[in-house]
Tab-separated table of C-alpha atoms and ligand atoms in Angstrom:
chain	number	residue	atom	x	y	z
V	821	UNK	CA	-34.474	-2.097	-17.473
V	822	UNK	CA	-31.388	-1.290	-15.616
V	823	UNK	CA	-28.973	-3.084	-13.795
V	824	UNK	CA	-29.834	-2.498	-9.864
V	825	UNK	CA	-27.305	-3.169	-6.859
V	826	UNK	CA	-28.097	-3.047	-3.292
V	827	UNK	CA	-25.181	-2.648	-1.186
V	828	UNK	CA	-23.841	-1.726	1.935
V	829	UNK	CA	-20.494	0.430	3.214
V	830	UNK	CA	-17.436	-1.433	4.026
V	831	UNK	CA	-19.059	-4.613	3.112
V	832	UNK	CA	-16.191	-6.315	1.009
V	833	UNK	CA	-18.710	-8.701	-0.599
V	834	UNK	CA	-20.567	-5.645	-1.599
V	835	UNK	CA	-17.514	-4.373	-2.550
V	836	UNK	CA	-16.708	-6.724	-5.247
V	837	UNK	CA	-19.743	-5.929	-6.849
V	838	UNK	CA	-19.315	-2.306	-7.505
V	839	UNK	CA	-16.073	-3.371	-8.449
V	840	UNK	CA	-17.273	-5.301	-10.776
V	841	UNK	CA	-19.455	-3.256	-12.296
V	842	UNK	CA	-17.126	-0.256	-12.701
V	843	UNK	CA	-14.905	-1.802	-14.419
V	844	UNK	CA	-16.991	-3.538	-16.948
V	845	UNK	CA	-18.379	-0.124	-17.213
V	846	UNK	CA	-22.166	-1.541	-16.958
V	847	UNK	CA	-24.709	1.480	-15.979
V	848	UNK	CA	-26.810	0.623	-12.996
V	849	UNK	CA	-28.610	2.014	-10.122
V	850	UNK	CA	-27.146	1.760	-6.773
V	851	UNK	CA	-28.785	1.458	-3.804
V	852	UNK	CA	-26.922	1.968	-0.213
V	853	UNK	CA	-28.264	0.224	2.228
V	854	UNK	CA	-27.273	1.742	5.783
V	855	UNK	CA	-27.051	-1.635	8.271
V	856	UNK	CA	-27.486	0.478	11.456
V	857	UNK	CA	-31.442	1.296	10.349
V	858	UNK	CA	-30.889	-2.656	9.596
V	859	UNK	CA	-32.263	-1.516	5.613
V	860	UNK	CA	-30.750	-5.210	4.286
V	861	UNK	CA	-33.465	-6.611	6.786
V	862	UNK	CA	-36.361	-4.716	4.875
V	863	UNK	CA	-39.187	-7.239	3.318
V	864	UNK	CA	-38.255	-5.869	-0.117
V	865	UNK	CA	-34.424	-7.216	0.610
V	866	UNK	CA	-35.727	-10.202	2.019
V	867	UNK	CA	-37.774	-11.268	-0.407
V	868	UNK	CA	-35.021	-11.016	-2.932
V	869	UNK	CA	-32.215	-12.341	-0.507
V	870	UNK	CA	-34.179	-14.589	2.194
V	871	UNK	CA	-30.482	-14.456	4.059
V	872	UNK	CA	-30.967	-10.858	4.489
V	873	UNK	CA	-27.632	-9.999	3.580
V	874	UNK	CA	-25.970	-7.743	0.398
V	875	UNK	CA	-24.534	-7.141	-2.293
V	876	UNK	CA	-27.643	-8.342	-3.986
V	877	UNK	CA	-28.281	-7.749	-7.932
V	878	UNK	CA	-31.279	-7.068	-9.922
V	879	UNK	CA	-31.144	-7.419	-13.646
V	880	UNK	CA	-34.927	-6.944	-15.056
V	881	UNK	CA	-36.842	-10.106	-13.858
V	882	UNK	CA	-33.666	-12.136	-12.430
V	883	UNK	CA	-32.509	-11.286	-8.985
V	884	UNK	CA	-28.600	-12.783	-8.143
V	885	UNK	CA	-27.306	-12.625	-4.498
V	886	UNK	CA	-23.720	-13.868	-2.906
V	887	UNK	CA	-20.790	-11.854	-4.655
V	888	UNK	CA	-19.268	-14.392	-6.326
V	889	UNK	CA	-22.653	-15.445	-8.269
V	890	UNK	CA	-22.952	-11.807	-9.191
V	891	UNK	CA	-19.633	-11.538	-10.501
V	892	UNK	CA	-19.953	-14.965	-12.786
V	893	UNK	CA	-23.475	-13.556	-13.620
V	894	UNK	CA	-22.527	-10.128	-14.654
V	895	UNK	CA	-19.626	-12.267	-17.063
V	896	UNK	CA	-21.553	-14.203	-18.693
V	897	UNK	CA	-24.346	-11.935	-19.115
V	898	UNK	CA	-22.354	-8.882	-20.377
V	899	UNK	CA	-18.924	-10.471	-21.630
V	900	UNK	CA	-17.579	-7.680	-23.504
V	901	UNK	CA	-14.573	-6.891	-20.777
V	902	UNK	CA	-14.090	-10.075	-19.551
V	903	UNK	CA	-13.926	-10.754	-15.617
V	904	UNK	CA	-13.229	-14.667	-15.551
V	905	UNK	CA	-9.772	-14.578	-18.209
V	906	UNK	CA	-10.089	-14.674	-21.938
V	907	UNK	CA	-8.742	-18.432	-22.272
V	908	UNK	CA	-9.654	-21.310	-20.625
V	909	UNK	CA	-6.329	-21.413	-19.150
V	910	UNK	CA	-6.754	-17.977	-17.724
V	911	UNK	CA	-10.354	-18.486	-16.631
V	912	UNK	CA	-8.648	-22.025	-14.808
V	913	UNK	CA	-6.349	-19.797	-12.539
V	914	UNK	CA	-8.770	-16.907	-12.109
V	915	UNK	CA	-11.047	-19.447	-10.231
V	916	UNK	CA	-8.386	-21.389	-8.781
V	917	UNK	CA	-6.673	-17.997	-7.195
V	918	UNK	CA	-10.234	-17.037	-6.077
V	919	UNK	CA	-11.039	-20.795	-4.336
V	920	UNK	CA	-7.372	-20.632	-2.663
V	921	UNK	CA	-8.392	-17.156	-1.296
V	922	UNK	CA	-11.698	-18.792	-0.068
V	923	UNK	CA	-10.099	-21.416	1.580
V	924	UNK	CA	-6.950	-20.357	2.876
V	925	UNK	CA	-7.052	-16.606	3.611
V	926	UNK	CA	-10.176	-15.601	3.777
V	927	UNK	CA	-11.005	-17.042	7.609
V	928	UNK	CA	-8.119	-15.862	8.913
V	929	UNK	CA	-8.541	-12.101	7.576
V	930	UNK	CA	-12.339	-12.522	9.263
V	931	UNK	CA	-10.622	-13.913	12.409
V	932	UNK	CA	-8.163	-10.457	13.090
V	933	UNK	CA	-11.276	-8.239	11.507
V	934	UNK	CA	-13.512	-9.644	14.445
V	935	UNK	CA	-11.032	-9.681	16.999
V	936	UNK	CA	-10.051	-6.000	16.841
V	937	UNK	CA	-13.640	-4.428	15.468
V	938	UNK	CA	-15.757	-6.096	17.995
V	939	UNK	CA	-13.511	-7.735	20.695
V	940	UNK	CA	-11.126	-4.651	20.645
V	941	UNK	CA	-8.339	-6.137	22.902
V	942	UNK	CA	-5.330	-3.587	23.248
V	943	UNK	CA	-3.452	-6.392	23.211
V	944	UNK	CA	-2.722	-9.224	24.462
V	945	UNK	CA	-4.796	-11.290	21.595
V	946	UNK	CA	-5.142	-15.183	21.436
V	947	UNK	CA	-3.251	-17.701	19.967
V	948	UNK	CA	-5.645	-18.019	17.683
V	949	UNK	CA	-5.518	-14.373	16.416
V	950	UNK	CA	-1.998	-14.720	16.706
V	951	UNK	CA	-1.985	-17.222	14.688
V	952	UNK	CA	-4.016	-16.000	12.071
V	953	UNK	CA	-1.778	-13.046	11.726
V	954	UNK	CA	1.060	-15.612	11.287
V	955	UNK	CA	-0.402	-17.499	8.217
V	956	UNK	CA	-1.938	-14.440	6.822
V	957	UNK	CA	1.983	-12.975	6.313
V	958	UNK	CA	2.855	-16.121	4.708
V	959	UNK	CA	-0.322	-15.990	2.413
V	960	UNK	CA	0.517	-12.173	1.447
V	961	UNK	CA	4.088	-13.616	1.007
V	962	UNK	CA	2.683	-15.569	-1.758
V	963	UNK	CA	-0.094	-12.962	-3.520
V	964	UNK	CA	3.268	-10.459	-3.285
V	965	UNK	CA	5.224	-12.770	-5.595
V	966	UNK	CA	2.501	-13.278	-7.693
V	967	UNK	CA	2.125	-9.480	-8.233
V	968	UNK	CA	5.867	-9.146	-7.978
V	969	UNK	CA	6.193	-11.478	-11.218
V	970	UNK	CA	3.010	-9.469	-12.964
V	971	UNK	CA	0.529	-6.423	-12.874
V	972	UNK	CA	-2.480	-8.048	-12.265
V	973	UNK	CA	-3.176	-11.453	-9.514
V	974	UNK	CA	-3.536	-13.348	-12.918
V	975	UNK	CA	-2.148	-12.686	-16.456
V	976	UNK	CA	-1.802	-8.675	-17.880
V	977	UNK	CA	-5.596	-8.148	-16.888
V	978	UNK	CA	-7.732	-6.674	-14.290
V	979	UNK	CA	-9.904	-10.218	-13.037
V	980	UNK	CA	-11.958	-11.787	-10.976
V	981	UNK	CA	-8.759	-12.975	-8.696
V	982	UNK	CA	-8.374	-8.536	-8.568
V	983	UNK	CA	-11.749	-7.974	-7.655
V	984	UNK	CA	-12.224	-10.557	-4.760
V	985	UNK	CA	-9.283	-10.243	-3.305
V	986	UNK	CA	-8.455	-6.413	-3.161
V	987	UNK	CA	-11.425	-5.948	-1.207
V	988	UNK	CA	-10.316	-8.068	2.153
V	989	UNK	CA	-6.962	-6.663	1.606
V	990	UNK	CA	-8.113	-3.516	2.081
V	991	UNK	CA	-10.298	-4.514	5.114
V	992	UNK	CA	-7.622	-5.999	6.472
V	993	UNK	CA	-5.041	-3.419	6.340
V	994	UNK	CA	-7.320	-0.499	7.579
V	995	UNK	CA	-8.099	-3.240	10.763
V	996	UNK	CA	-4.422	-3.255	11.121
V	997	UNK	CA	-4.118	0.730	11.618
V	998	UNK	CA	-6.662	0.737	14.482
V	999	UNK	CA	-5.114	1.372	17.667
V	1000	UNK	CA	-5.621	-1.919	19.121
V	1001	UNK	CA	-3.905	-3.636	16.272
V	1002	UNK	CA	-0.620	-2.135	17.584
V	1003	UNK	CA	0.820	-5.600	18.551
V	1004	UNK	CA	-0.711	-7.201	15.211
V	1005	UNK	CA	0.582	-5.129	12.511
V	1006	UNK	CA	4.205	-5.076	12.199
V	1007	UNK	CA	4.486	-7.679	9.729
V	1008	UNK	CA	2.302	-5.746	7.444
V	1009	UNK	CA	2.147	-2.022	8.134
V	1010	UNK	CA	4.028	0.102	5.928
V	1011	UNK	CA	2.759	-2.083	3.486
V	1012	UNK	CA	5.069	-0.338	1.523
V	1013	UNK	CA	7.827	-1.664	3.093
V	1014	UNK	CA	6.425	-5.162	3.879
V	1015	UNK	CA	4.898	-5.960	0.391
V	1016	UNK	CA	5.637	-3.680	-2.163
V	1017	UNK	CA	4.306	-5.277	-4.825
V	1018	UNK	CA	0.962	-5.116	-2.744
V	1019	UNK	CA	1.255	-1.224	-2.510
V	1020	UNK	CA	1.649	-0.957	-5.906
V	1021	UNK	CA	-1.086	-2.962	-6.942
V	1022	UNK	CA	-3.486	-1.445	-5.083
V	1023	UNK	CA	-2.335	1.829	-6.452
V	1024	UNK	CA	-3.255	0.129	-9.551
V	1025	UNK	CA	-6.476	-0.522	-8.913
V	1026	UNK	CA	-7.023	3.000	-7.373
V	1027	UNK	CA	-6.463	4.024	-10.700
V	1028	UNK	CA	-9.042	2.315	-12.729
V	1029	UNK	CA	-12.028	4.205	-13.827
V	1030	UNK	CA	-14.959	4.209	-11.619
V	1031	UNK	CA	-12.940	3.031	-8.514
V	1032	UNK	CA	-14.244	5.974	-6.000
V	1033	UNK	CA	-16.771	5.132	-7.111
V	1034	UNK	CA	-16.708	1.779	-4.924
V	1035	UNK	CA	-14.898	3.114	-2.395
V	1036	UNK	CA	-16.724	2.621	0.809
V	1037	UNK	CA	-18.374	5.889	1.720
V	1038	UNK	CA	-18.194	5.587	5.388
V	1039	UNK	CA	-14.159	5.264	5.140
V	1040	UNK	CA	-13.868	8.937	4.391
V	1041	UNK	CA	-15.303	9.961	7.412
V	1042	UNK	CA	-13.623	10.855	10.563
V	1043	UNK	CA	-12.195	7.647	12.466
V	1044	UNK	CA	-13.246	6.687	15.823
V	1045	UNK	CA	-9.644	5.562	16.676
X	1522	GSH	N1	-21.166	-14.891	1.039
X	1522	GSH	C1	-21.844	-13.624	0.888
X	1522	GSH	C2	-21.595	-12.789	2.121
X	1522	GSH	C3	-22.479	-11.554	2.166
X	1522	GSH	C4	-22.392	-10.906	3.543
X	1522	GSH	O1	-22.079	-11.556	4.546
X	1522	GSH	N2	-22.689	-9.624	3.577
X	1522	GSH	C5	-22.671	-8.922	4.854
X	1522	GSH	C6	-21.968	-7.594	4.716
X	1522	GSH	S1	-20.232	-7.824	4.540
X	1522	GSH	C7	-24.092	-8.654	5.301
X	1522	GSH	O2	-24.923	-8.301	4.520
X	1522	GSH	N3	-24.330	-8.846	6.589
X	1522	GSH	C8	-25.588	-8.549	7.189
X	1522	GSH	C9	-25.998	-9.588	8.165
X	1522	GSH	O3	-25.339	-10.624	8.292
X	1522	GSH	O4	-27.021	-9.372	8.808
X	1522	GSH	C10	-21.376	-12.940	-0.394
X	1522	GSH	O5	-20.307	-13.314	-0.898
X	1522	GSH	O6	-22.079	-12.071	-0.928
């Protein structure tokens, strides 16, 4: 039986799955599920993901949901391209890289996402947002020495750390081109400029095989603003 994945567009969890997936060049059937006709709702989702959300995996009999289960899953499962390092020193930074995103960056990249998607101030934002902007510049300070210093977020290989964290990078810069970010984004935007090393990784991983794959659908279409 094949590999299934149930996903949805501009969903950076989902994101890291196809990611995933591409690049350990595993066959499977995808499954887009559009969240305006509220598809990751349907009985069949919720019976494999009672939280109603995606990416969710099917592998035969054994159904795996929340993106960073998947990814372990998929490694151990199908280990021939490693995802989680290929020593145990490796695999140690991989996951701590991933649990420092989680805890330090992640929130804050949510926080600016929700305040311009679905708040859309012109300006003016909070403290709070302000604030978030302020430690996310001195977080990307610290992912753009890492990739300053190598290709990859950890060791001379495409990882785990790659595949988690590209994702809200990407959210987070196309939040900062929107018109009400104006006031938000000139610590970041050009990220050419800003963080170099940042451009060119991502560059990097627009180059791997399979990447338009992943690339959410709904981002080639016309923007609103
Ligand atoms: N912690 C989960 C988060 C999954 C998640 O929140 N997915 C969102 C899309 S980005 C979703 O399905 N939301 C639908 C909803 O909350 O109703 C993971 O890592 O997979």
């Amino acid at each position: 039986m094949a590999l299934e994945l149930w996903w949805g567009s501009g969903s950076p969890y989902s994101w890291r799955a196809l990611l995933a997936l591409e690049y350990k060049q595993l066959p499977y059937v995808s499954h887009q599920v559009q969240f305006a006709k509220q598809e990751h709702k349907s009985a069949q989702l919720l019976k494999m993901n009672p939280r109603g959300r995606v990416p969710v995996l099917k592998d035969d009999d054994y159904v795996c949901f929340e993106s960073l289960a998947i990814l372990h899953y998929l490694d151990r499962k199908y280990p021939e391209i490693p995802l989680f390092g290929r020593t145990p020193e490796e695999t140690g930074t991989i996951t701590r890289v991933i649990s420092e995103y989680q805890a330090y960056v992640e929130e804050h990249v949510k926080k600016v996402m929700y305040a311009i998607l679905f708040q859309a101030a012109e300006g003016g934002h909070s403290d709070d947002v302000n604030r978030a902007m302020h430690l996310l510049a001195s977080e990307a300070r610290t992912i753009e020495g890492r990739l300053a210093a190598s290709s990859w977020l950890v060791g001379e290989h495409f990882s785990a750390a790659d595949v988690v964290i590209f994702p809200g990078i990407q959210m987070l810069l196309r939040t900062l081109e929107r018109r009400e970010a104006h006031e938000l984004r000139s610590r970041f935007l050009p990220v050419e400029t800003n963080y170099p090393a940042i451009a060119a990784w991502i560059k990097r991983v627009e180059a791997l095989p399979g990447y338009e794959r992943t690339y959410p659908p709904h981002w080639r279409e016309p923007r609103e603003s």
